[in-house]
Amino acid sequence: QDSKSHTEKFITRFARIYTPIVCGIALALVLIPPLFFGGDWHEWIYRGLSALVVSCPCAIVISVPLSFFGGLGTCSREGILVKGADHLETLARCDVGVFDKTGTITSGKFEFVRCECVHCHCIDKHNHRELLRIIAACERLSTHPIAKSICLAFGQFADDCVVTDAKNYAGMGVSAVVDGVRYYAGNEKLMQKIGVPFTETQLVGTAVYCCTDTEFLGDIVFADIIKTDSREAIDRLHHMGMKQAIMLTGDRESIAADIAAKAGLDGYYAKLLPEEKVQRVQALQQQGHTVLYAGDGINDAPVLSRADVGIAMGALGSDAAIEAADVVLMDDDPKKIVKAIKISRKCMRIVYENIYFALGIKAICLVLGALGIANMWMAIFADVGVMVIAVLNAIRALFVKNL
C-alpha cells in the first residue's frame, strides 16, 4: 500500500476528476433537454441514470491493483520478492542491465590457484602455512565471498590466532591485529593505500595481497567461476530488447575482460570502488536509460539504492544489499532476472489492456445512451460486465510461461 505504482496513483487521481465530470454529464442530460428543448422528463431521467451506471469506474479501480497483486504474487511464487508495485512497474521499463561480477555473473565460490610468499617460491600451499594463517585470520570477520572462500579453504590454519581490531576498507580489503601485529589483506588498492612496495601478480584470477605497515608478505590467487546460467540469462535479456548489459567490478582488467567475454556482456568497467559504481550508474541514467543493477555484496548497497531497480542475490547476498534492493532473488539464479522482467511486462500489458478496454466501452455506451440507442441493460453491461471481464483479464497476471 505504501509503494503503489505510478499507474495506480494515476488511476486514483483520475477517478477524483472523472467522477464529478460524469456526474455533471448525467445531471446535464436530465435537466438541459427538458428545460430548453421541451423533452420528456421521464426519458431524459432514464438516460441520465443510464449514464451514471455506465460511467462507474469500478472496472479500472478494481482491475488495475488486482493486476499488480497478481504480478507480485507470481514473482513470489517464482522465488522473486518484489518490495512494491512501483518497482514492478519500473522493472518493465528497464532498458539497461548493470551487473556486479562476484556472486552475480560468477558463482562467488573461489577456487585456489596459487600462493606466493616473498620469502620462497614454492607453489605448494602447505609450505606457505604462515602466510595463509595470517590472511585467513584477517578475513575471518569479513562477509565478502572471497573471504568466505579463504576461511573455508585455510581457516583451520588460523584456529589458534588471537584476532582483534578488525577493520573493513570498502572495495579494497580488510585489516586486523593478529597476535599483536597489524596485518592488511586486500587488493592492490589497499597495498597502494598502505604505501608498501608490492609485486602485482600476472595470473588471471582474484589476488589477495598481504602486508604489514612496513613489509609486503605475499599473495594468494583465487579464480572465480562463471555461473552456468549467466550466458543464457544475458542472451535472453538481449532478445527481450535490453539495449546494454554491462558488468562493474573491483577486480583487475584482465579478469573483467575474461568474465565479460564468457558471459556475452556488451561492456565492463574494472578496478571500481563502490562510489565509482554509483557514478557509472548515474551516467547511464543521465543518458535517459532506466537502469537495473544486480549485486550481492555489502559494497553494492549504495549502487543498489541508486539504480532505478536494485536486484539483490538473496542466498549469497549480504543483509545490507538485501535491505537496499527493490527486488530480492531467493536462489541467486541470474535467469530469475529475466523471469522478473517478463512477469513485470506482462503485468503492465494487462493493466493497459484493462484501462483502454474499460474506458473505450464506457465512452461508446455513454454516447449511445445519450442518443437513446443504449438502454439500461447495456449500461449495466458497461459497468458490471466490463468489470468482470477486466478482473478475469487481470487474473492472467498470475500465470507466466516457463523460460
Short mmCIF file of C-alpha atoms in Angstrom, two decimals:
data_model
loop_
_atom_site.label_atom_id
_atom_site.label_comp_id
_atom_site.label_asym_id
_atom_site.label_seq_id
_atom_site.Cartn_x
_atom_site.Cartn_y
_atom_site.Cartn_z
CA GLN A 1 0.00 0.00 0.00
CA ASP A 2 2.91 2.37 0.75
CA SER A 3 4.59 1.72 -2.60
CA LYS A 4 1.79 1.94 -5.16
CA SER A 5 2.75 2.07 -8.81
CA HIS A 6 2.54 5.29 -10.79
CA THR A 7 -0.35 3.76 -12.75
CA GLU A 8 -2.32 3.05 -9.55
CA LYS A 9 -1.69 6.59 -8.30
CA PHE A 10 -2.78 7.98 -11.67
CA ILE A 11 -6.00 5.94 -11.58
CA THR A 12 -6.76 7.31 -8.09
CA ARG A 13 -6.19 10.89 -9.27
CA PHE A 14 -8.12 10.19 -12.47
CA ALA A 15 -11.13 8.89 -10.51
CA ARG A 16 -11.25 12.11 -8.44
CA ILE A 17 -11.61 14.14 -11.64
CA TYR A 18 -13.58 11.59 -13.64
CA THR A 19 -16.36 11.06 -11.06
CA PRO A 20 -17.60 14.69 -10.74
CA ILE A 21 -17.35 15.16 -14.52
CA VAL A 22 -19.56 12.16 -15.35
CA CYS A 23 -22.00 13.12 -12.58
CA GLY A 24 -22.21 16.58 -14.17
CA ILE A 25 -22.80 14.99 -17.60
CA ALA A 26 -25.62 12.83 -16.18
CA LEU A 27 -27.20 15.84 -14.47
CA ALA A 28 -26.94 17.85 -17.69
CA LEU A 29 -28.67 15.03 -19.60
CA VAL A 30 -31.54 15.12 -17.08
CA LEU A 31 -32.04 18.93 -16.97
CA ILE A 32 -30.94 20.59 -20.21
CA PRO A 33 -33.10 18.82 -22.87
CA PRO A 34 -36.43 19.06 -20.94
CA LEU A 35 -35.84 22.67 -19.82
CA PHE A 36 -34.53 24.12 -23.09
CA PHE A 37 -35.86 21.80 -25.81
CA GLY A 38 -39.08 20.52 -24.27
CA GLY A 39 -38.02 16.91 -23.99
CA ASP A 40 -39.82 14.24 -21.96
CA TRP A 41 -38.64 14.30 -18.36
CA HIS A 42 -39.08 10.55 -17.91
CA GLU A 43 -36.97 9.75 -20.99
CA TRP A 44 -34.11 12.05 -20.06
CA ILE A 45 -34.06 10.96 -16.40
CA TYR A 46 -33.75 7.40 -17.70
CA ARG A 47 -30.84 8.41 -19.98
CA GLY A 48 -29.16 10.31 -17.13
CA LEU A 49 -29.39 7.28 -14.82
CA SER A 50 -28.03 5.07 -17.61
CA ALA A 51 -25.07 7.45 -17.97
CA LEU A 52 -24.38 7.19 -14.21
CA VAL A 53 -24.40 3.39 -14.37
CA VAL A 54 -22.15 3.33 -17.45
CA SER A 55 -19.62 5.76 -16.02
CA CYS A 56 -18.99 3.91 -12.73
CA PRO A 57 -15.16 3.41 -12.66
CA CYS A 58 -15.24 0.03 -10.86
CA ALA A 59 -13.61 -1.85 -13.75
CA ILE A 60 -10.48 0.31 -13.65
CA VAL A 61 -10.28 0.88 -9.90
CA ILE A 62 -10.53 -2.87 -9.17
CA SER A 63 -8.67 -4.45 -12.08
CA VAL A 64 -5.53 -2.26 -12.04
CA PRO A 65 -4.48 -3.01 -8.41
CA LEU A 66 -5.55 -6.64 -8.92
CA SER A 67 -3.19 -6.91 -11.92
CA PHE A 68 -0.29 -5.70 -9.77
CA PHE A 69 -1.26 -8.05 -6.93
CA GLY A 70 -1.23 -10.89 -9.45
CA GLY A 71 2.20 -9.89 -10.74
CA LEU A 72 3.65 -9.61 -7.24
CA GLY A 73 2.16 -12.97 -6.28
CA THR A 74 3.57 -14.65 -9.39
CA CYS A 75 7.02 -13.24 -8.65
CA SER A 76 6.84 -14.53 -5.07
CA ARG A 77 5.84 -17.98 -6.27
CA GLU A 78 8.91 -17.99 -8.54
CA GLY A 79 11.25 -17.03 -5.70
CA ILE A 80 11.42 -13.35 -6.67
CA LEU A 81 10.45 -10.97 -3.87
CA VAL A 82 9.41 -7.54 -5.18
CA LYS A 83 9.01 -4.89 -2.48
CA GLY A 84 6.18 -2.97 -4.14
CA ALA A 85 4.08 -2.45 -7.26
CA ASP A 86 6.08 0.67 -8.17
CA HIS A 87 9.24 -1.45 -8.52
CA LEU A 88 7.36 -3.95 -10.70
CA GLU A 89 6.27 -1.12 -12.99
CA THR A 90 9.79 0.35 -13.21
CA LEU A 91 11.27 -3.09 -13.90
CA ALA A 92 9.09 -3.38 -17.00
CA ARG A 93 10.69 -0.18 -18.39
CA CYS A 94 14.35 -1.11 -17.72
CA ASP A 95 16.45 -0.97 -20.88
CA VAL A 96 19.99 -1.28 -19.44
CA GLY A 97 21.19 -4.06 -17.14
CA VAL A 98 24.23 -3.48 -14.93
CA PHE A 99 25.71 -6.41 -13.03
CA ASP A 100 28.25 -6.92 -10.30
CA LYS A 101 30.73 -9.70 -11.05
CA THR A 102 31.28 -11.68 -7.89
CA GLY A 103 28.19 -13.63 -6.82
CA THR A 104 26.06 -12.29 -9.68
CA ILE A 105 27.70 -13.17 -13.01
CA THR A 106 30.07 -15.58 -11.23
CA SER A 107 29.27 -18.13 -8.56
CA GLY A 108 31.16 -16.35 -5.78
CA LYS A 109 32.82 -19.67 -4.95
CA PHE A 110 36.52 -19.18 -5.50
CA GLU A 111 38.96 -21.94 -6.37
CA PHE A 112 42.51 -21.71 -5.06
CA VAL A 113 45.06 -21.15 -7.84
CA ARG A 114 48.35 -20.20 -6.22
CA CYS A 115 50.01 -18.90 -3.07
CA GLU A 116 53.28 -16.99 -3.33
CA CYS A 117 55.32 -15.77 -0.39
CA VAL A 118 58.14 -13.28 -0.87
CA HIS A 119 60.40 -15.49 1.22
CA CYS A 120 60.20 -18.54 -1.07
CA HIS A 121 58.79 -19.65 -4.45
CA CYS A 122 57.15 -22.98 -3.69
CA ILE A 123 53.63 -23.30 -5.14
CA ASP A 124 52.56 -25.92 -2.57
CA LYS A 125 50.01 -24.13 -0.38
CA HIS A 126 51.00 -26.13 2.71
CA ASN A 127 54.51 -24.68 2.56
CA HIS A 128 53.04 -21.18 2.95
CA ARG A 129 51.16 -22.03 6.11
CA GLU A 130 52.21 -18.84 7.92
CA LEU A 131 51.04 -16.52 5.11
CA LEU A 132 47.78 -18.45 4.72
CA ARG A 133 47.31 -18.34 8.50
CA ILE A 134 47.64 -14.53 8.60
CA ILE A 135 45.31 -13.91 5.63
CA ALA A 136 42.68 -16.36 6.95
CA ALA A 137 42.79 -14.66 10.37
CA CYS A 138 42.31 -11.21 8.81
CA GLU A 139 39.40 -12.39 6.64
CA ARG A 140 37.65 -14.25 9.45
CA LEU A 141 35.14 -11.47 10.22
CA SER A 142 34.54 -10.39 6.60
CA THR A 143 31.34 -11.35 4.71
CA HIS A 144 32.84 -10.97 1.22
CA PRO A 145 32.63 -14.14 -0.93
CA ILE A 146 36.44 -14.18 -1.31
CA ALA A 147 36.83 -14.03 2.47
CA LYS A 148 34.39 -16.91 2.88
CA SER A 149 36.33 -18.99 0.35
CA ILE A 150 39.63 -18.23 2.10
CA CYS A 151 38.25 -19.18 5.50
CA LEU A 152 36.70 -22.35 4.10
CA ALA A 153 39.98 -23.41 2.50
CA PHE A 154 42.51 -22.26 5.09
CA GLY A 155 40.53 -21.29 8.20
CA GLN A 156 41.96 -24.25 10.13
CA PHE A 157 45.42 -22.65 9.94
CA ALA A 158 44.15 -19.66 11.95
CA ASP A 159 42.32 -21.52 14.71
CA ASP A 160 44.94 -20.57 17.31
CA CYS A 161 45.17 -16.88 16.30
CA VAL A 162 44.10 -14.05 18.55
CA VAL A 163 42.37 -11.52 16.26
CA THR A 164 41.43 -8.01 17.43
CA ASP A 165 40.61 -4.58 15.99
CA ALA A 166 39.35 -5.83 12.61
CA LYS A 167 38.58 -3.11 10.04
CA ASN A 168 36.95 -3.13 6.62
CA TYR A 169 38.12 -0.95 3.73
CA ALA A 170 35.26 -0.69 1.24
CA GLY A 171 36.27 -2.01 -2.17
CA MET A 172 39.83 -2.71 -1.03
CA GLY A 173 40.06 -5.32 1.73
CA VAL A 174 40.44 -5.74 5.48
CA SER A 175 42.96 -5.36 8.26
CA ALA A 176 43.27 -6.87 11.72
CA VAL A 177 45.66 -7.22 14.61
CA VAL A 178 46.74 -10.87 14.61
CA ASP A 179 48.74 -11.98 17.65
CA GLY A 180 49.67 -8.38 18.38
CA VAL A 181 50.73 -7.36 14.83
CA ARG A 182 48.67 -5.27 12.40
CA TYR A 183 48.24 -7.01 9.02
CA TYR A 184 46.44 -5.90 5.86
CA ALA A 185 44.81 -8.27 3.34
CA GLY A 186 43.16 -7.00 0.16
CA ASN A 187 43.64 -5.90 -3.41
CA GLU A 188 46.31 -3.70 -4.98
CA LYS A 189 44.42 -0.53 -4.00
CA LEU A 190 44.83 -1.42 -0.33
CA MET A 191 48.55 -2.03 -0.82
CA GLN A 192 48.85 1.38 -2.51
CA LYS A 193 46.90 2.99 0.33
CA ILE A 194 49.27 1.49 2.91
CA GLY A 195 52.25 2.57 0.80
CA VAL A 196 54.13 -0.74 0.86
CA PRO A 197 56.03 -1.75 -2.32
CA PHE A 198 54.50 -4.96 -3.71
CA THR A 199 54.62 -7.17 -6.78
CA GLU A 200 51.34 -7.44 -8.68
CA THR A 201 50.51 -10.97 -9.83
CA GLN A 202 50.17 -11.66 -13.55
CA LEU A 203 47.86 -14.64 -13.16
CA VAL A 204 44.25 -14.39 -14.33
CA GLY A 205 42.39 -14.52 -11.06
CA THR A 206 41.48 -12.53 -7.97
CA ALA A 207 44.58 -11.80 -5.90
CA VAL A 208 44.58 -11.13 -2.15
CA TYR A 209 47.80 -9.36 -1.13
CA CYS A 210 49.09 -9.32 2.43
CA CYS A 211 51.39 -6.86 4.18
CA THR A 212 52.23 -5.20 7.45
CA ASP A 213 52.68 -1.45 7.87
CA THR A 214 56.23 -1.76 6.54
CA GLU A 215 56.63 -5.08 4.67
CA PHE A 216 54.94 -6.91 1.79
CA LEU A 217 54.48 -10.57 2.70
CA GLY A 218 52.98 -12.17 -0.41
CA ASP A 219 49.70 -13.03 -2.10
CA ILE A 220 47.23 -15.79 -2.80
CA VAL A 221 45.24 -16.05 -6.04
CA PHE A 222 41.73 -17.40 -6.45
CA ALA A 223 39.77 -17.91 -9.66
CA ASP A 224 36.04 -17.16 -9.66
CA ILE A 225 33.86 -19.45 -11.76
CA ILE A 226 31.19 -18.04 -14.06
CA LYS A 227 27.67 -19.32 -13.33
CA THR A 228 26.40 -21.86 -15.81
CA ASP A 229 23.24 -19.81 -16.45
CA SER A 230 24.85 -16.38 -16.78
CA ARG A 231 25.46 -16.53 -20.54
CA GLU A 232 21.91 -17.76 -21.22
CA ALA A 233 20.43 -15.04 -18.97
CA ILE A 234 22.35 -12.27 -20.75
CA ASP A 235 21.38 -13.64 -24.18
CA ARG A 236 17.71 -13.70 -23.14
CA LEU A 237 17.90 -10.12 -21.88
CA HIS A 238 19.26 -9.03 -25.26
CA HIS A 239 16.49 -10.99 -27.00
CA MET A 240 13.89 -9.19 -24.84
CA GLY A 241 15.16 -5.81 -26.04
CA MET A 242 17.70 -4.89 -23.34
CA LYS A 243 19.93 -2.31 -25.02
CA GLN A 244 23.04 -2.92 -22.94
CA ALA A 245 24.31 -5.45 -20.40
CA ILE A 246 27.33 -4.11 -18.51
CA MET A 247 29.47 -5.52 -15.70
CA LEU A 248 31.01 -3.43 -12.91
CA THR A 249 33.73 -4.93 -10.76
CA GLY A 250 36.55 -4.01 -8.43
CA ASP A 251 38.73 -6.73 -9.95
CA ARG A 252 41.57 -6.26 -12.39
CA GLU A 253 41.13 -5.52 -16.10
CA SER A 254 42.24 -8.98 -17.25
CA ILE A 255 39.74 -10.77 -15.00
CA ALA A 256 36.87 -8.47 -16.00
CA ALA A 257 37.65 -8.90 -19.72
CA ASP A 258 37.72 -12.70 -19.38
CA ILE A 259 34.40 -12.92 -17.48
CA ALA A 260 32.68 -10.37 -19.76
CA ALA A 261 33.65 -12.33 -22.87
CA LYS A 262 32.43 -15.62 -21.39
CA ALA A 263 29.09 -14.09 -20.27
CA GLY A 264 28.38 -12.27 -23.56
CA LEU A 265 28.26 -8.83 -21.95
CA ASP A 266 28.31 -5.62 -24.00
CA GLY A 267 30.96 -4.00 -21.82
CA TYR A 268 32.63 -3.83 -18.44
CA TYR A 269 34.38 -1.44 -16.07
CA ALA A 270 37.14 -2.77 -13.81
CA LYS A 271 39.01 -1.61 -10.69
CA LEU A 272 35.96 0.30 -9.40
CA LEU A 273 35.32 1.40 -5.83
CA PRO A 274 31.68 1.39 -4.58
CA GLU A 275 31.29 5.14 -5.18
CA GLU A 276 32.65 4.73 -8.71
CA LYS A 277 29.99 2.10 -9.42
CA VAL A 278 27.36 4.62 -8.36
CA GLN A 279 28.86 7.18 -10.74
CA ARG A 280 28.69 4.71 -13.66
CA VAL A 281 25.01 4.01 -12.97
CA GLN A 282 24.25 7.72 -12.67
CA ALA A 283 25.97 8.36 -16.00
CA LEU A 284 23.68 5.82 -17.68
CA GLN A 285 20.62 7.39 -16.05
CA GLN A 286 21.67 10.84 -17.27
CA GLN A 287 21.69 9.41 -20.81
CA GLY A 288 17.98 8.67 -20.40
CA HIS A 289 18.19 4.95 -19.59
CA THR A 290 16.17 3.11 -16.98
CA VAL A 291 18.80 1.06 -15.18
CA LEU A 292 18.55 -2.16 -13.19
CA TYR A 293 21.52 -3.18 -11.09
CA ALA A 294 22.09 -6.69 -9.75
CA GLY A 295 24.59 -7.33 -6.96
CA ASP A 296 25.09 -9.21 -3.72
CA GLY A 297 27.82 -7.65 -1.59
CA ILE A 298 27.75 -5.11 1.22
CA ASN A 299 29.72 -2.81 -1.11
CA ASP A 300 26.81 -2.95 -3.59
CA ALA A 301 24.30 -1.35 -1.20
CA PRO A 302 24.92 2.26 -2.39
CA VAL A 303 24.52 1.44 -6.09
CA LEU A 304 21.54 -0.87 -5.43
CA SER A 305 19.70 2.01 -3.78
CA ARG A 306 20.73 4.47 -6.54
CA ALA A 307 19.67 2.34 -9.53
CA ASP A 308 16.10 2.60 -10.83
CA VAL A 309 15.65 -1.03 -9.78
CA GLY A 310 18.12 -2.76 -7.46
CA ILE A 311 18.18 -6.57 -7.52
CA ALA A 312 19.93 -8.42 -4.69
CA MET A 313 21.06 -12.03 -4.74
CA GLY A 314 19.33 -13.33 -1.62
CA ALA A 315 21.22 -16.58 -0.99
CA LEU A 316 24.77 -15.18 -1.10
CA GLY A 317 23.81 -11.53 -0.63
CA SER A 318 24.66 -9.51 2.45
CA ASP A 319 21.93 -8.13 4.70
CA ALA A 320 22.82 -4.57 3.64
CA ALA A 321 22.39 -5.44 -0.06
CA ILE A 322 19.06 -7.18 0.56
CA GLU A 323 17.79 -4.22 2.60
CA ALA A 324 18.84 -1.67 -0.06
CA ALA A 325 17.43 -3.63 -3.01
CA ASP A 326 13.96 -3.33 -4.55
CA VAL A 327 13.90 -6.97 -5.70
CA VAL A 328 15.44 -10.00 -3.98
CA LEU A 329 16.18 -13.29 -5.78
CA MET A 330 15.95 -16.16 -3.32
CA ASP A 331 18.28 -18.60 -5.10
CA ASP A 332 20.80 -16.34 -6.92
CA ASP A 333 19.81 -17.69 -10.35
CA PRO A 334 20.52 -14.94 -12.95
CA LYS A 335 17.70 -16.30 -15.13
CA LYS A 336 15.29 -15.15 -12.42
CA ILE A 337 16.11 -11.57 -13.51
CA VAL A 338 14.79 -12.46 -16.97
CA LYS A 339 11.67 -14.01 -15.45
CA ALA A 340 11.07 -10.96 -13.24
CA ILE A 341 11.19 -8.65 -16.27
CA LYS A 342 8.92 -10.99 -18.22
CA ILE A 343 6.34 -11.02 -15.40
CA SER A 344 6.50 -7.25 -14.97
CA ARG A 345 6.00 -6.60 -18.69
CA LYS A 346 3.04 -8.99 -18.85
CA CYS A 347 1.55 -7.30 -15.79
CA MET A 348 1.86 -3.83 -17.34
CA ARG A 349 0.43 -5.05 -20.63
CA ILE A 350 -2.63 -6.37 -18.79
CA VAL A 351 -3.00 -3.09 -16.87
CA TYR A 352 -3.07 -1.02 -20.07
CA GLU A 353 -5.41 -3.51 -21.78
CA ASN A 354 -7.91 -3.11 -18.94
CA ILE A 355 -7.65 0.69 -18.91
CA TYR A 356 -8.15 1.07 -22.67
CA PHE A 357 -10.88 -1.58 -22.82
CA ALA A 358 -12.89 -0.16 -19.90
CA LEU A 359 -12.65 3.48 -20.99
CA GLY A 360 -13.41 2.60 -24.63
CA ILE A 361 -16.56 0.63 -23.82
CA LYS A 362 -17.77 3.27 -21.38
CA ALA A 363 -17.22 6.10 -23.88
CA ILE A 364 -19.17 4.23 -26.58
CA CYS A 365 -22.05 3.39 -24.23
CA LEU A 366 -22.20 6.96 -22.89
CA VAL A 367 -22.64 8.30 -26.42
CA LEU A 368 -25.18 5.62 -27.33
CA GLY A 369 -27.06 6.22 -24.08
CA ALA A 370 -27.20 9.99 -24.66
CA LEU A 371 -28.63 9.34 -28.14
CA GLY A 372 -31.25 6.98 -26.72
CA ILE A 373 -29.85 3.93 -28.53
CA ALA A 374 -28.45 2.14 -25.47
CA ASN A 375 -30.84 1.05 -22.73
CA MET A 376 -30.24 0.28 -19.04
CA TRP A 377 -29.25 -3.31 -19.77
CA MET A 378 -26.39 -2.13 -21.98
CA ALA A 379 -25.44 0.35 -19.27
CA ILE A 380 -25.29 -2.49 -16.72
CA PHE A 381 -23.04 -4.46 -19.09
CA ALA A 382 -20.77 -1.42 -19.48
CA ASP A 383 -20.44 -1.32 -15.69
CA VAL A 384 -20.64 -4.83 -14.20
CA GLY A 385 -19.91 -6.79 -17.38
CA VAL A 386 -16.79 -4.77 -18.22
CA MET A 387 -15.64 -5.06 -14.60
CA VAL A 388 -15.96 -8.85 -14.67
CA ILE A 389 -14.09 -9.07 -17.98
CA ALA A 390 -11.33 -6.76 -16.68
CA VAL A 391 -10.97 -8.79 -13.47
CA LEU A 392 -10.75 -12.05 -15.43
CA ASN A 393 -8.10 -10.44 -17.63
CA ALA A 394 -6.21 -9.25 -14.54
CA ILE A 395 -6.10 -12.82 -13.21
CA ARG A 396 -3.88 -13.70 -16.21
CA ALA A 397 -1.06 -11.93 -14.34
CA LEU A 398 -0.96 -14.97 -12.02
CA PHE A 399 0.37 -17.16 -14.79
CA VAL A 400 3.62 -16.94 -16.72
CA LYS A 401 5.24 -19.43 -19.08
CA ASN A 402 8.47 -21.07 -18.06
CA LEU A 403 11.65 -19.77 -19.66
#
